Short mmCIF file of C-alpha atoms and ligand atoms in Angstrom, two decimals:
data_model
loop_
_atom_site.label_atom_id
_atom_site.label_comp_id
_atom_site.label_asym_id
_atom_site.label_seq_id
_atom_site.Cartn_x
_atom_site.Cartn_y
_atom_site.Cartn_z
CA MET A 91 35.64 -37.20 20.24
CA ASN A 92 35.34 -34.30 22.61
CA GLY A 93 35.00 -31.92 19.63
CA LEU A 94 32.38 -34.15 18.05
CA LEU A 95 30.36 -34.18 21.27
CA LYS A 96 30.58 -30.38 21.55
CA GLY A 97 29.45 -30.01 17.93
CA ALA A 98 26.50 -32.34 18.53
CA LEU A 99 25.52 -30.40 21.66
CA VAL A 100 25.67 -27.04 19.83
CA ALA A 101 23.58 -28.47 16.96
CA CYS A 102 20.96 -29.85 19.40
CA GLY A 103 20.91 -26.55 21.33
CA GLY A 104 20.47 -24.64 18.07
CA ALA A 105 17.66 -26.92 16.92
CA ALA A 106 15.88 -26.65 20.31
CA GLY A 107 16.26 -22.85 20.18
CA ALA A 108 14.83 -22.75 16.65
CA VAL A 109 11.83 -24.86 17.70
CA ALA A 110 11.24 -22.63 20.77
CA LEU A 111 11.48 -19.48 18.58
CA ARG A 112 9.07 -21.00 16.07
CA ARG A 113 6.57 -21.83 18.83
CA ALA A 114 6.93 -18.34 20.34
CA THR A 115 6.36 -16.52 17.05
CA GLN A 116 3.41 -18.63 15.90
CA THR A 117 0.04 -17.04 16.53
CA ARG A 118 -2.51 -19.16 18.31
CA PRO A 119 -5.76 -19.55 16.32
CA ARG A 120 -9.03 -18.46 17.97
CA TYR A 121 -10.80 -21.27 16.15
CA GLN A 122 -9.82 -24.39 14.27
CA PRO A 123 -11.36 -24.17 10.78
CA TRP A 124 -13.84 -26.99 11.48
CA GLU A 125 -15.16 -25.33 14.67
CA ARG A 126 -17.12 -22.56 12.91
CA ALA A 127 -20.53 -22.92 11.26
CA PRO A 128 -20.68 -21.96 7.57
CA TYR A 129 -21.15 -18.21 7.00
CA ARG A 130 -24.60 -18.69 5.49
CA ASP A 131 -25.96 -20.31 8.70
CA PHE A 132 -25.47 -17.28 10.97
CA PRO A 133 -28.48 -15.06 11.74
CA ASN A 134 -26.34 -11.90 11.41
CA ARG A 135 -24.01 -12.07 8.42
CA VAL A 136 -21.46 -9.30 7.97
CA LEU A 137 -19.94 -9.28 4.50
CA VAL A 138 -16.79 -7.22 3.95
CA ILE A 139 -15.73 -6.48 0.37
CA GLY A 140 -12.09 -5.52 -0.13
CA GLY A 141 -9.27 -7.02 1.93
CA GLY A 142 -6.93 -4.03 2.22
CA PHE A 143 -5.98 -2.03 5.31
CA ALA A 144 -9.60 -1.05 5.99
CA GLY A 145 -11.51 -4.24 5.10
CA TYR A 146 -9.01 -6.64 6.63
CA THR A 147 -8.95 -4.67 9.89
CA ALA A 148 -12.76 -4.51 9.96
CA ALA A 149 -13.09 -8.28 9.46
CA ARG A 150 -10.55 -9.13 12.15
CA GLU A 151 -12.01 -6.63 14.61
CA LEU A 152 -15.51 -8.06 14.01
CA CYS A 153 -14.15 -11.51 14.81
CA ARG A 154 -12.44 -10.23 17.95
CA LEU A 155 -15.59 -8.48 19.18
CA THR A 156 -17.81 -11.49 18.56
CA HIS A 157 -15.46 -14.19 19.79
CA GLY A 158 -17.50 -16.86 21.54
CA ARG A 159 -20.80 -15.65 20.05
CA ASP A 160 -22.67 -17.86 17.63
CA ASP A 161 -25.00 -15.23 16.18
CA VAL A 162 -22.55 -13.24 14.03
CA GLY A 163 -20.74 -14.63 10.99
CA VAL A 164 -18.08 -12.71 9.08
CA MET A 165 -16.97 -13.19 5.48
CA LEU A 166 -14.39 -11.21 3.54
CA ILE A 167 -14.35 -11.17 -0.25
CA SER A 168 -11.39 -9.66 -2.03
CA ARG A 169 -9.84 -9.61 -5.49
CA GLU A 170 -6.60 -11.23 -4.30
CA ASN A 171 -5.83 -13.59 -1.43
CA TYR A 172 -3.33 -11.12 -0.01
CA PHE A 173 -3.35 -7.46 0.75
CA THR A 174 -0.72 -5.04 -0.45
CA PHE A 175 1.32 -3.38 2.25
CA TRP A 176 1.56 -0.18 0.19
CA PRO A 177 4.00 1.77 2.43
CA MET A 178 6.76 -0.73 1.54
CA LEU A 179 6.09 -0.92 -2.20
CA ALA A 180 8.67 1.71 -3.19
CA SER A 181 11.38 -0.26 -1.33
CA VAL A 182 10.98 -3.05 -3.92
CA ILE A 183 12.56 -0.78 -6.56
CA SER A 184 16.00 -0.92 -4.94
CA SER A 185 15.52 -4.55 -3.83
CA ASP A 186 15.40 -3.47 -0.18
CA VAL A 187 12.19 -5.51 0.15
CA GLU A 188 10.92 -8.38 -1.99
CA THR A 189 7.49 -8.17 -3.59
CA LYS A 190 6.37 -11.42 -1.96
CA ASN A 191 6.93 -9.84 1.46
CA VAL A 192 4.85 -6.79 0.54
CA ALA A 193 1.94 -9.22 0.00
CA GLN A 194 0.26 -9.91 3.34
CA PRO A 195 -1.67 -13.20 3.19
CA LEU A 196 -5.36 -12.91 4.05
CA ARG A 197 -6.62 -16.46 4.30
CA ARG A 198 -4.87 -17.97 7.28
CA ALA A 199 -5.26 -15.06 9.69
CA LEU A 200 -8.94 -14.62 8.85
CA ILE A 201 -9.81 -18.31 9.06
CA ARG A 202 -7.99 -18.62 12.39
CA ASP A 203 -10.02 -15.69 13.70
CA GLY A 204 -13.25 -17.42 12.63
CA ALA A 205 -14.05 -15.52 9.42
CA SER A 206 -14.61 -17.01 5.96
CA PHE A 207 -12.67 -15.80 2.93
CA ARG A 208 -13.42 -15.91 -0.79
CA ARG A 209 -11.13 -14.61 -3.52
CA ALA A 210 -13.47 -13.01 -6.01
CA ASP A 211 -14.18 -9.76 -7.82
CA LEU A 212 -17.20 -7.77 -6.74
CA GLU A 213 -19.74 -7.69 -9.57
CA ALA A 214 -22.96 -6.23 -8.18
CA VAL A 215 -24.86 -5.35 -5.02
CA ASP A 216 -28.63 -5.69 -4.68
CA PRO A 217 -29.44 -3.74 -1.51
CA ALA A 218 -33.16 -4.59 -1.69
CA ARG A 219 -32.45 -8.35 -1.59
CA HIS A 220 -29.34 -7.99 0.61
CA ILE A 221 -27.27 -9.87 -1.94
CA VAL A 222 -23.77 -9.32 -3.29
CA THR A 223 -22.67 -10.99 -6.50
CA ALA A 224 -18.98 -11.78 -6.71
CA GLY A 225 -17.10 -14.32 -8.81
CA GLY A 226 -20.40 -15.38 -10.40
CA ARG A 227 -21.98 -16.37 -7.05
CA GLU A 228 -24.46 -14.73 -4.72
CA PHE A 229 -23.61 -13.93 -1.10
CA PRO A 230 -26.26 -12.83 1.40
CA TYR A 231 -25.65 -10.24 4.09
CA GLU A 232 -27.35 -8.42 6.96
CA HIS A 233 -24.56 -5.81 7.05
CA LEU A 234 -22.29 -4.96 4.14
CA VAL A 235 -18.94 -3.16 4.43
CA LEU A 236 -17.50 -1.70 1.22
CA ALA A 237 -13.72 -1.18 1.38
CA LEU A 238 -12.60 -1.23 -2.26
CA GLY A 239 -9.66 1.17 -1.94
CA ALA A 240 -8.42 3.66 -4.52
CA GLU A 241 -6.71 3.66 -7.88
CA PRO A 242 -4.63 6.10 -9.90
CA ALA A 243 -6.42 9.15 -11.32
CA TYR A 244 -5.21 10.42 -14.69
CA PHE A 245 -7.22 13.67 -14.89
CA GLY A 246 -7.71 13.13 -18.62
CA VAL A 247 -4.00 13.70 -19.38
CA PRO A 248 -3.42 12.09 -22.79
CA GLY A 249 -0.86 9.30 -22.96
CA VAL A 250 -0.58 8.46 -19.24
CA GLU A 251 -2.23 5.05 -19.45
CA GLU A 252 -0.29 4.08 -22.60
CA HIS A 253 3.15 5.42 -21.78
CA ALA A 254 3.57 5.76 -18.01
CA ILE A 255 3.87 3.24 -15.21
CA SER A 256 1.27 3.93 -12.55
CA ILE A 257 0.91 2.36 -9.14
CA ARG A 258 -2.00 0.08 -9.88
CA GLY A 259 -0.94 -3.01 -8.00
CA ILE A 260 1.71 -4.92 -6.13
CA GLY A 261 3.75 -5.48 -9.31
CA ALA A 262 4.50 -1.76 -9.78
CA GLY A 263 7.78 -1.83 -7.84
CA GLU A 264 9.22 -4.65 -9.97
CA GLU A 265 7.83 -3.02 -13.12
CA ILE A 266 9.84 0.14 -12.38
CA THR A 267 13.05 -1.82 -11.65
CA ASN A 268 12.59 -3.83 -14.84
CA LYS A 269 12.06 -0.66 -16.87
CA VAL A 270 15.36 0.78 -15.58
CA ILE A 271 17.25 -2.44 -16.31
CA GLU A 272 15.66 -2.68 -19.76
CA ARG A 273 16.94 0.81 -20.58
CA TYR A 274 20.39 -0.07 -19.23
CA GLU A 275 20.57 -3.25 -21.32
CA GLU A 276 19.45 -1.32 -24.43
CA THR A 277 22.04 1.35 -23.71
CA THR A 278 24.88 -1.17 -23.58
CA LEU A 279 23.94 -2.24 -27.12
CA VAL A 280 23.90 1.26 -28.58
CA HIS A 281 26.87 2.25 -30.73
CA GLY A 282 27.66 5.94 -30.50
CA GLU A 283 25.69 8.48 -28.57
CA VAL A 284 22.83 7.28 -26.35
CA PRO A 285 19.67 9.38 -26.76
CA GLU A 286 19.02 11.41 -23.58
CA SER A 287 15.46 10.07 -23.39
CA LYS A 288 16.70 6.54 -22.62
CA LEU A 289 18.37 7.42 -19.34
CA THR A 290 16.01 10.14 -18.11
CA PHE A 291 13.47 8.98 -15.53
CA VAL A 292 10.57 11.29 -14.77
CA VAL A 293 8.37 10.84 -11.72
CA ILE A 294 5.17 12.86 -11.92
CA GLY A 295 3.64 13.79 -8.56
CA GLY A 296 5.55 15.24 -5.62
CA GLY A 297 3.59 13.65 -2.78
CA ALA A 298 5.08 11.04 -0.44
CA THR A 299 4.81 8.23 -3.03
CA GLY A 300 6.54 10.26 -5.77
CA VAL A 301 9.35 11.37 -3.44
CA GLU A 302 9.89 7.83 -2.16
CA ILE A 303 9.97 6.40 -5.69
CA ALA A 304 12.40 9.06 -6.95
CA SER A 305 14.72 8.36 -3.97
CA GLU A 306 14.58 4.60 -4.55
CA LEU A 307 15.35 5.15 -8.24
CA HIS A 308 18.41 7.11 -7.13
CA SER A 309 19.64 4.16 -4.99
CA LEU A 310 19.13 1.86 -7.96
CA VAL A 311 20.92 3.92 -10.63
CA ARG A 312 23.60 5.62 -8.55
CA ASP A 313 24.48 2.68 -6.38
CA LEU A 314 23.18 -0.81 -7.03
CA LEU A 315 23.49 -0.97 -10.82
CA VAL A 316 26.86 0.77 -11.06
CA PRO A 317 29.07 -2.37 -10.80
CA ASP A 318 26.88 -4.24 -13.32
CA TYR A 319 27.04 -1.58 -16.06
CA PRO A 320 30.60 -0.23 -16.15
CA ASN A 321 30.04 1.46 -19.51
CA ILE A 322 27.18 3.61 -18.22
CA ASP A 323 28.30 6.72 -16.41
CA PRO A 324 25.81 7.08 -13.51
CA ARG A 325 26.11 10.87 -13.82
CA SER A 326 24.51 10.65 -17.26
CA VAL A 327 21.32 9.24 -15.72
CA LYS A 328 18.76 11.90 -14.82
CA ILE A 329 15.91 11.66 -12.33
CA ILE A 330 13.33 14.44 -12.50
CA LEU A 331 10.40 14.95 -10.14
CA VAL A 332 7.54 17.03 -11.56
CA ASP A 333 4.96 18.48 -9.20
CA ARG A 334 2.04 20.81 -9.86
CA ASN A 335 2.23 22.38 -6.36
CA LYS A 336 4.46 25.23 -5.24
CA GLU A 337 6.37 22.74 -3.09
CA ILE A 338 6.73 18.97 -2.88
CA LEU A 339 5.27 17.02 0.08
CA LYS A 340 2.63 19.67 0.63
CA GLU A 341 1.01 17.62 3.42
CA LEU A 342 4.21 17.82 5.51
CA ASP A 343 5.41 20.50 7.94
CA PRO A 344 7.31 23.31 6.07
CA ALA A 345 10.58 22.67 7.97
CA LEU A 346 10.54 18.97 6.99
CA ARG A 347 9.66 19.93 3.45
CA ARG A 348 12.80 22.03 3.28
CA VAL A 349 14.90 19.13 4.62
CA ALA A 350 13.38 16.80 2.02
CA ARG A 351 14.01 19.31 -0.74
CA LYS A 352 17.65 19.65 0.26
CA LYS A 353 18.03 15.87 0.39
CA LEU A 354 16.64 15.58 -3.14
CA ALA A 355 19.12 18.23 -4.29
CA ASP A 356 21.97 16.25 -2.64
CA LEU A 357 20.77 13.16 -4.50
CA GLN A 358 20.82 15.25 -7.71
CA ILE A 359 17.16 14.67 -8.29
CA GLU A 360 15.86 17.65 -10.20
CA VAL A 361 12.55 19.01 -8.89
CA ILE A 362 10.24 21.02 -11.14
CA ASN A 363 7.38 22.64 -9.23
CA ASN A 364 4.31 24.61 -10.24
CA VAL A 365 3.75 22.74 -13.50
CA LYS A 366 1.40 20.06 -14.68
CA ALA A 367 2.10 17.35 -17.21
CA LYS A 368 -0.07 18.20 -20.22
CA GLU A 369 0.67 15.16 -22.33
CA ILE A 370 2.88 12.08 -22.26
CA THR A 371 4.15 10.47 -25.44
CA ALA A 372 6.47 7.52 -26.01
CA GLU A 373 9.46 9.89 -26.07
CA ARG A 374 8.56 12.96 -24.03
CA VAL A 375 6.62 14.64 -21.28
CA ILE A 376 5.01 17.90 -22.34
CA LEU A 377 4.49 20.36 -19.47
CA ASP A 378 1.77 22.99 -19.37
CA ASP A 379 4.32 25.84 -19.28
CA GLY A 380 5.55 24.79 -22.72
CA ARG A 381 8.65 22.90 -21.58
CA GLU A 382 9.28 19.37 -22.84
CA ILE A 383 11.35 16.63 -21.23
CA ALA A 384 12.83 13.98 -23.52
CA THR A 385 12.17 10.69 -21.76
CA GLU A 386 11.01 7.16 -22.46
CA ASN A 387 10.51 6.48 -18.75
CA VAL A 388 7.62 8.06 -16.89
CA ILE A 389 6.18 7.05 -13.53
CA TRP A 390 2.80 8.54 -12.67
CA THR A 391 1.98 9.15 -8.99
CA ALA A 392 0.08 12.40 -9.46
CA GLY A 393 -3.33 11.48 -8.16
CA ALA A 394 -5.72 8.90 -6.83
CA ARG A 395 -9.45 8.41 -6.92
CA ALA A 396 -11.86 6.04 -5.21
CA SER A 397 -12.36 2.62 -6.87
CA VAL A 398 -14.01 2.92 -10.29
CA LYS A 399 -16.19 -0.06 -9.34
CA LEU A 400 -18.33 2.37 -7.33
CA ASP A 401 -19.56 3.83 -10.63
CA ASP A 402 -21.33 0.49 -11.34
CA LEU A 403 -23.05 0.34 -7.95
CA ASP A 404 -26.23 2.12 -7.04
CA PHE A 405 -24.85 3.96 -4.00
CA PRO A 406 -24.32 7.73 -3.66
CA HIS A 407 -20.68 8.58 -4.22
CA ASP A 408 -18.25 11.25 -5.28
CA GLU A 409 -15.96 10.09 -8.08
CA ARG A 410 -12.76 11.19 -6.31
CA ARG A 411 -13.50 10.65 -2.62
CA GLY A 412 -15.85 7.69 -2.83
CA LEU A 413 -19.05 6.64 -1.05
CA LEU A 414 -20.98 9.37 0.67
CA VAL A 415 -21.27 8.28 4.28
CA ASP A 416 -22.54 9.76 7.53
CA ARG A 417 -20.44 10.31 10.68
CA PHE A 418 -21.07 6.68 11.66
CA MET A 419 -19.73 5.44 8.30
CA ARG A 420 -23.15 4.34 6.98
CA VAL A 421 -23.67 4.93 3.27
CA GLU A 422 -26.24 7.70 2.82
CA GLY A 423 -29.75 6.26 2.62
CA HIS A 424 -28.69 2.77 3.79
CA GLU A 425 -28.73 1.62 7.44
CA ASP A 426 -26.90 -1.60 6.73
CA VAL A 427 -24.25 -0.62 4.15
CA TRP A 428 -21.03 0.89 5.46
CA GLY A 429 -18.15 2.57 3.63
CA ILE A 430 -14.56 2.73 4.87
CA GLY A 431 -11.00 3.34 3.66
CA ASP A 432 -9.98 5.08 0.45
CA SER A 433 -13.29 4.23 -1.24
CA ALA A 434 -15.36 6.26 1.22
CA ALA A 435 -15.56 10.01 1.85
CA ASN A 436 -15.37 9.67 5.61
CA VAL A 437 -15.48 12.63 7.95
CA ASP A 438 -14.38 12.87 11.57
CA GLU A 439 -16.57 13.82 14.53
CA HIS A 440 -16.23 17.53 13.58
CA GLY A 441 -17.34 16.87 10.01
CA GLU A 442 -13.79 17.36 8.64
CA PRO A 443 -12.72 15.07 5.75
CA VAL A 444 -10.46 12.21 6.80
CA PRO A 445 -7.33 11.81 4.60
CA PRO A 446 -6.99 8.66 2.49
CA ASN A 447 -4.13 6.90 4.25
CA ALA A 448 -3.38 3.61 5.93
CA GLN A 449 -3.69 4.84 9.51
CA ALA A 450 -7.15 6.28 8.81
CA ALA A 451 -8.19 3.07 7.02
CA VAL A 452 -7.15 0.94 10.00
CA GLN A 453 -8.92 3.23 12.48
CA GLU A 454 -12.06 3.20 10.31
CA GLY A 455 -11.92 -0.61 10.11
CA LYS A 456 -11.93 -0.88 13.90
CA ALA A 457 -14.60 1.77 14.37
CA VAL A 458 -16.96 0.31 11.77
CA ALA A 459 -16.72 -3.11 13.43
CA ARG A 460 -17.78 -1.59 16.77
CA ASN A 461 -20.70 0.25 15.14
CA ILE A 462 -21.92 -2.84 13.28
CA ILE A 463 -21.96 -4.85 16.50
CA ALA A 464 -23.77 -1.95 18.22
CA ALA A 465 -26.33 -1.96 15.38
CA ILE A 466 -26.83 -5.73 15.72
CA ASP A 467 -27.18 -5.49 19.52
CA GLY A 468 -29.44 -2.42 19.44
CA GLY A 469 -26.70 -0.28 21.01
CA LYS A 470 -25.59 3.30 20.33
CA LEU A 471 -23.48 4.12 17.29
CA GLU A 472 -20.36 6.23 17.80
CA PRO A 473 -19.25 8.89 15.31
CA PHE A 474 -15.84 8.17 13.77
CA ARG A 475 -12.97 9.89 15.58
CA TYR A 476 -9.79 10.20 13.55
CA ARG A 477 -6.56 10.33 15.55
CA PRO A 478 -3.68 11.18 13.17
CA VAL A 479 -0.41 9.79 14.47
CA GLY A 480 1.95 11.34 11.95
CA GLN A 481 3.67 11.03 8.61
CA LEU A 482 6.75 9.04 7.67
CA VAL A 483 8.52 9.50 4.32
CA GLU A 484 11.53 7.34 3.51
CA MET A 485 14.10 8.72 1.06
CA GLY A 486 16.36 5.75 0.41
CA SER A 487 17.34 3.28 3.10
CA GLU A 488 19.36 5.73 5.22
CA PHE A 489 17.25 8.86 5.31
CA ALA A 490 13.67 9.74 6.18
CA VAL A 491 11.62 12.77 7.17
CA ASN A 492 9.12 12.03 9.92
CA GLU A 493 6.53 13.85 11.94
CA VAL A 494 5.15 11.77 14.80
CA MET A 495 2.67 13.28 17.26
CA GLY A 496 4.05 16.74 16.57
CA VAL A 497 7.71 15.72 16.87
CA LYS A 498 9.67 16.35 13.68
CA PHE A 499 12.90 14.55 12.92
CA SER A 500 14.90 13.50 9.89
CA GLY A 501 18.05 11.66 8.84
CA PHE A 502 19.36 8.22 9.68
CA ILE A 503 17.50 7.88 13.01
CA ALA A 504 14.29 8.79 11.19
CA ALA A 505 15.04 6.07 8.60
CA LEU A 506 15.53 3.53 11.40
CA PHE A 507 12.25 4.69 12.96
CA TRP A 508 10.52 4.26 9.57
CA ARG A 509 11.84 0.71 9.31
CA MET A 510 10.94 -0.28 12.86
CA THR A 511 7.44 1.21 12.57
CA TYR A 512 6.55 -0.52 9.34
CA LEU A 513 8.14 -3.80 10.38
CA TYR A 514 5.90 -3.71 13.43
CA LYS A 515 2.85 -2.79 11.35
CA LEU A 516 3.25 -5.68 8.91
CA GLU A 517 0.52 -8.24 9.48
CA SER A 518 2.44 -11.35 8.54
CA PRO A 519 5.06 -12.46 11.13
CA ASN A 520 6.70 -14.37 8.30
CA SER A 521 7.24 -11.21 6.20
CA ARG A 522 8.39 -9.34 9.27
CA VAL A 523 11.19 -11.81 10.00
CA ARG A 524 12.19 -12.14 6.35
CA ILE A 525 12.35 -8.38 5.75
CA ALA A 526 14.34 -7.85 8.97
CA ALA A 527 16.74 -10.62 7.91
CA ASP A 528 17.11 -9.05 4.43
CA TRP A 529 17.85 -5.63 5.93
CA LEU A 530 20.45 -7.18 8.20
CA LEU A 531 22.09 -9.09 5.34
CA ASP A 532 22.12 -5.95 3.18
CA LEU A 533 24.61 -4.48 5.67
CA PHE A 534 27.12 -7.12 4.57
CA TYR A 535 26.10 -8.03 1.01
CA GLU A 536 24.71 -5.60 -1.54
CA PRO A 537 21.46 -6.96 -2.96
CA SER A 538 21.86 -8.09 -6.55
CA VAL A 539 19.36 -6.71 -9.05
CA THR A 540 18.18 -8.84 -11.92
CA GLN A 541 15.44 -8.49 -14.48
CA ILE A 542 13.10 -11.46 -14.63
CA ARG A 543 11.36 -11.18 -18.00
CA ARG A 544 7.92 -12.76 -18.14
C1 LIG B 795 2.52 3.35 -3.20
C2 LIG B 795 1.69 3.73 -1.99
C3 LIG B 795 2.34 4.04 -0.80
C4 LIG B 795 1.59 4.40 0.33
N1 LIG B 795 2.24 4.70 1.48
C5 LIG B 795 1.52 5.03 2.59
C6 LIG B 795 2.19 5.30 3.81
O1 LIG B 795 3.43 5.29 3.88
N2 LIG B 795 1.42 5.61 4.89
C7 LIG B 795 0.06 5.65 4.83
O2 LIG B 795 -0.59 5.91 5.84
N3 LIG B 795 -0.60 5.40 3.68
C8 LIG B 795 0.11 5.08 2.56
N4 LIG B 795 -0.55 4.83 1.38
C9 LIG B 795 -2.02 4.91 1.35
C10 LIG B 795 -2.63 3.65 1.95
O3 LIG B 795 -1.97 2.50 1.51
C11 LIG B 795 -4.11 3.59 1.63
O4 LIG B 795 -4.71 4.74 2.16
C12 LIG B 795 -4.74 2.34 2.24
O5 LIG B 795 -4.24 1.20 1.59
C13 LIG B 795 -6.27 2.39 2.11
O6 LIG B 795 -6.79 1.19 2.55
P1 LIG B 795 -8.05 0.54 1.81
O7 LIG B 795 -8.37 -0.70 2.55
O8 LIG B 795 -9.10 1.55 1.63
O9 LIG B 795 -7.51 0.22 0.36
P2 LIG B 795 -6.49 -0.91 -0.08
O10 LIG B 795 -5.50 -1.17 0.99
O11 LIG B 795 -5.97 -0.52 -1.41
O12 LIG B 795 -7.41 -2.21 -0.24
C14 LIG B 795 -8.46 -2.30 -1.17
C15 LIG B 795 -8.79 -3.78 -1.33
O13 LIG B 795 -9.97 -3.94 -2.10
C16 LIG B 795 -9.76 -5.00 -3.04
N5 LIG B 795 -10.65 -4.72 -4.18
C17 LIG B 795 -10.66 -3.64 -4.98
N6 LIG B 795 -11.62 -3.74 -5.90
C18 LIG B 795 -12.23 -4.91 -5.69
C19 LIG B 795 -13.32 -5.59 -6.33
N7 LIG B 795 -13.97 -5.05 -7.37
N8 LIG B 795 -13.68 -6.80 -5.85
C20 LIG B 795 -13.04 -7.34 -4.78
N9 LIG B 795 -12.02 -6.74 -4.14
C21 LIG B 795 -11.63 -5.54 -4.59
C22 LIG B 795 -8.29 -4.89 -3.39
O14 LIG B 795 -7.81 -6.11 -3.93
C23 LIG B 795 -7.69 -4.57 -2.03
O15 LIG B 795 -7.42 -5.73 -1.30
C24 LIG B 795 0.16 4.47 0.24
C25 LIG B 795 -0.48 4.15 -0.95
C26 LIG B 795 0.27 3.79 -2.06
C27 LIG B 795 -0.44 3.44 -3.35
#
């Protein structure tokens, strides 16, 4: 009886604790959905297109700055009803993070802040009429923010689009894992010698994304898949990183670059520098120095360009860097159209180009919101000031190379720092808790890797 009572008390205590934790972690909405007037009824309508790091931040900051005002309405239109938390995408390859947790939901947070959301593809902009067409409907605006992001650039290399996986969307992590498993399954069915091309994985592009993907591939083939495929010798699997620069991670400090290079050598990832891929076929990568790599598995991370949608719009832009904007982020020749994130060629207060990364996109989102409100209120616009915080590159779950405000560090502590930073930066509290729980469980149980064929 005593034991039963104790059990009941523990269960009640646990349940009360869970409810308290749930209350504490739930964010309080600024508005209930029914409290806001429809977007169309506001005298100043700010329409944000693209719900990634830049657009999402801009919309939320606009809501924060205009809280309690009834003269500014905010709407965000984006292709998907989530945004992709790109820095964690590579972790999907080794099942360290699940794809659904890389997707950060847009709707709830925006609606709670008082913004409207529509999931639609941008079709056209008519700046003379102040109208955007998206999803077959017209949306009016007084101020328009374009934040369409970037996409892979192929530089005219034949065969990339047909034969390589490129990082086009949130599914890329799973696509890479599935490709590896597909090759492993095929290999187990081969009688006799397995062609080298089946188990050679080539990552093209030695920037942070390429290095992270190559390292995650290593965890997958040298660790996770080993117990599932006893007849494949992990040493027969090759990972090759091809980079056109003299060194990989060219944006990083030279000392960290050396550490990263040594780590890749320890992981037995072969690095080929100073060469470009000239052509990709179904069975090989042809390099511009004449060498050829036999492979059926190519991952392309060699370049990015601003959204191709800009080519259909009548705004001045550079194909690679995006919309041409002034120091206040206004699109050249337009007082009420603003460009931010990877789809805009933003410059800082000294006129220096701002790099296309998440921290810049978030800072631009906040700054553009302040300038739009200043423009509405007849205030003074501020030039964009970029404050780089640093660079974090994860190389598997236990190693990273980081540079944060001038401090350089690497190894396990750096990997922990990487994890803590990006956990904190995730927008969805739900994903944050789930990813943290997964990482904790991974200490005790190895994640299982399966191929879901669709
Ligand atoms: C694999 C990968 C890893 C990365 N890792 C890092 C990192 O570790 N650190 C870092 O600082 N940066 C990293 N980056 C770069 C960073 O993610 C980008 O710089 C950042 O996402 C730019 O934000 P954005 O809002 O401009 O674009 P995005 O975040 O890509 O958002 C663009 C949005 O526009 C929407 N959209 C596009 N076209 C249309 C259309 N026609 N109609 C409607 N909506 C549209 C998209 O659906 C998307 O929601 C990484 C990028 C990649 C690809």
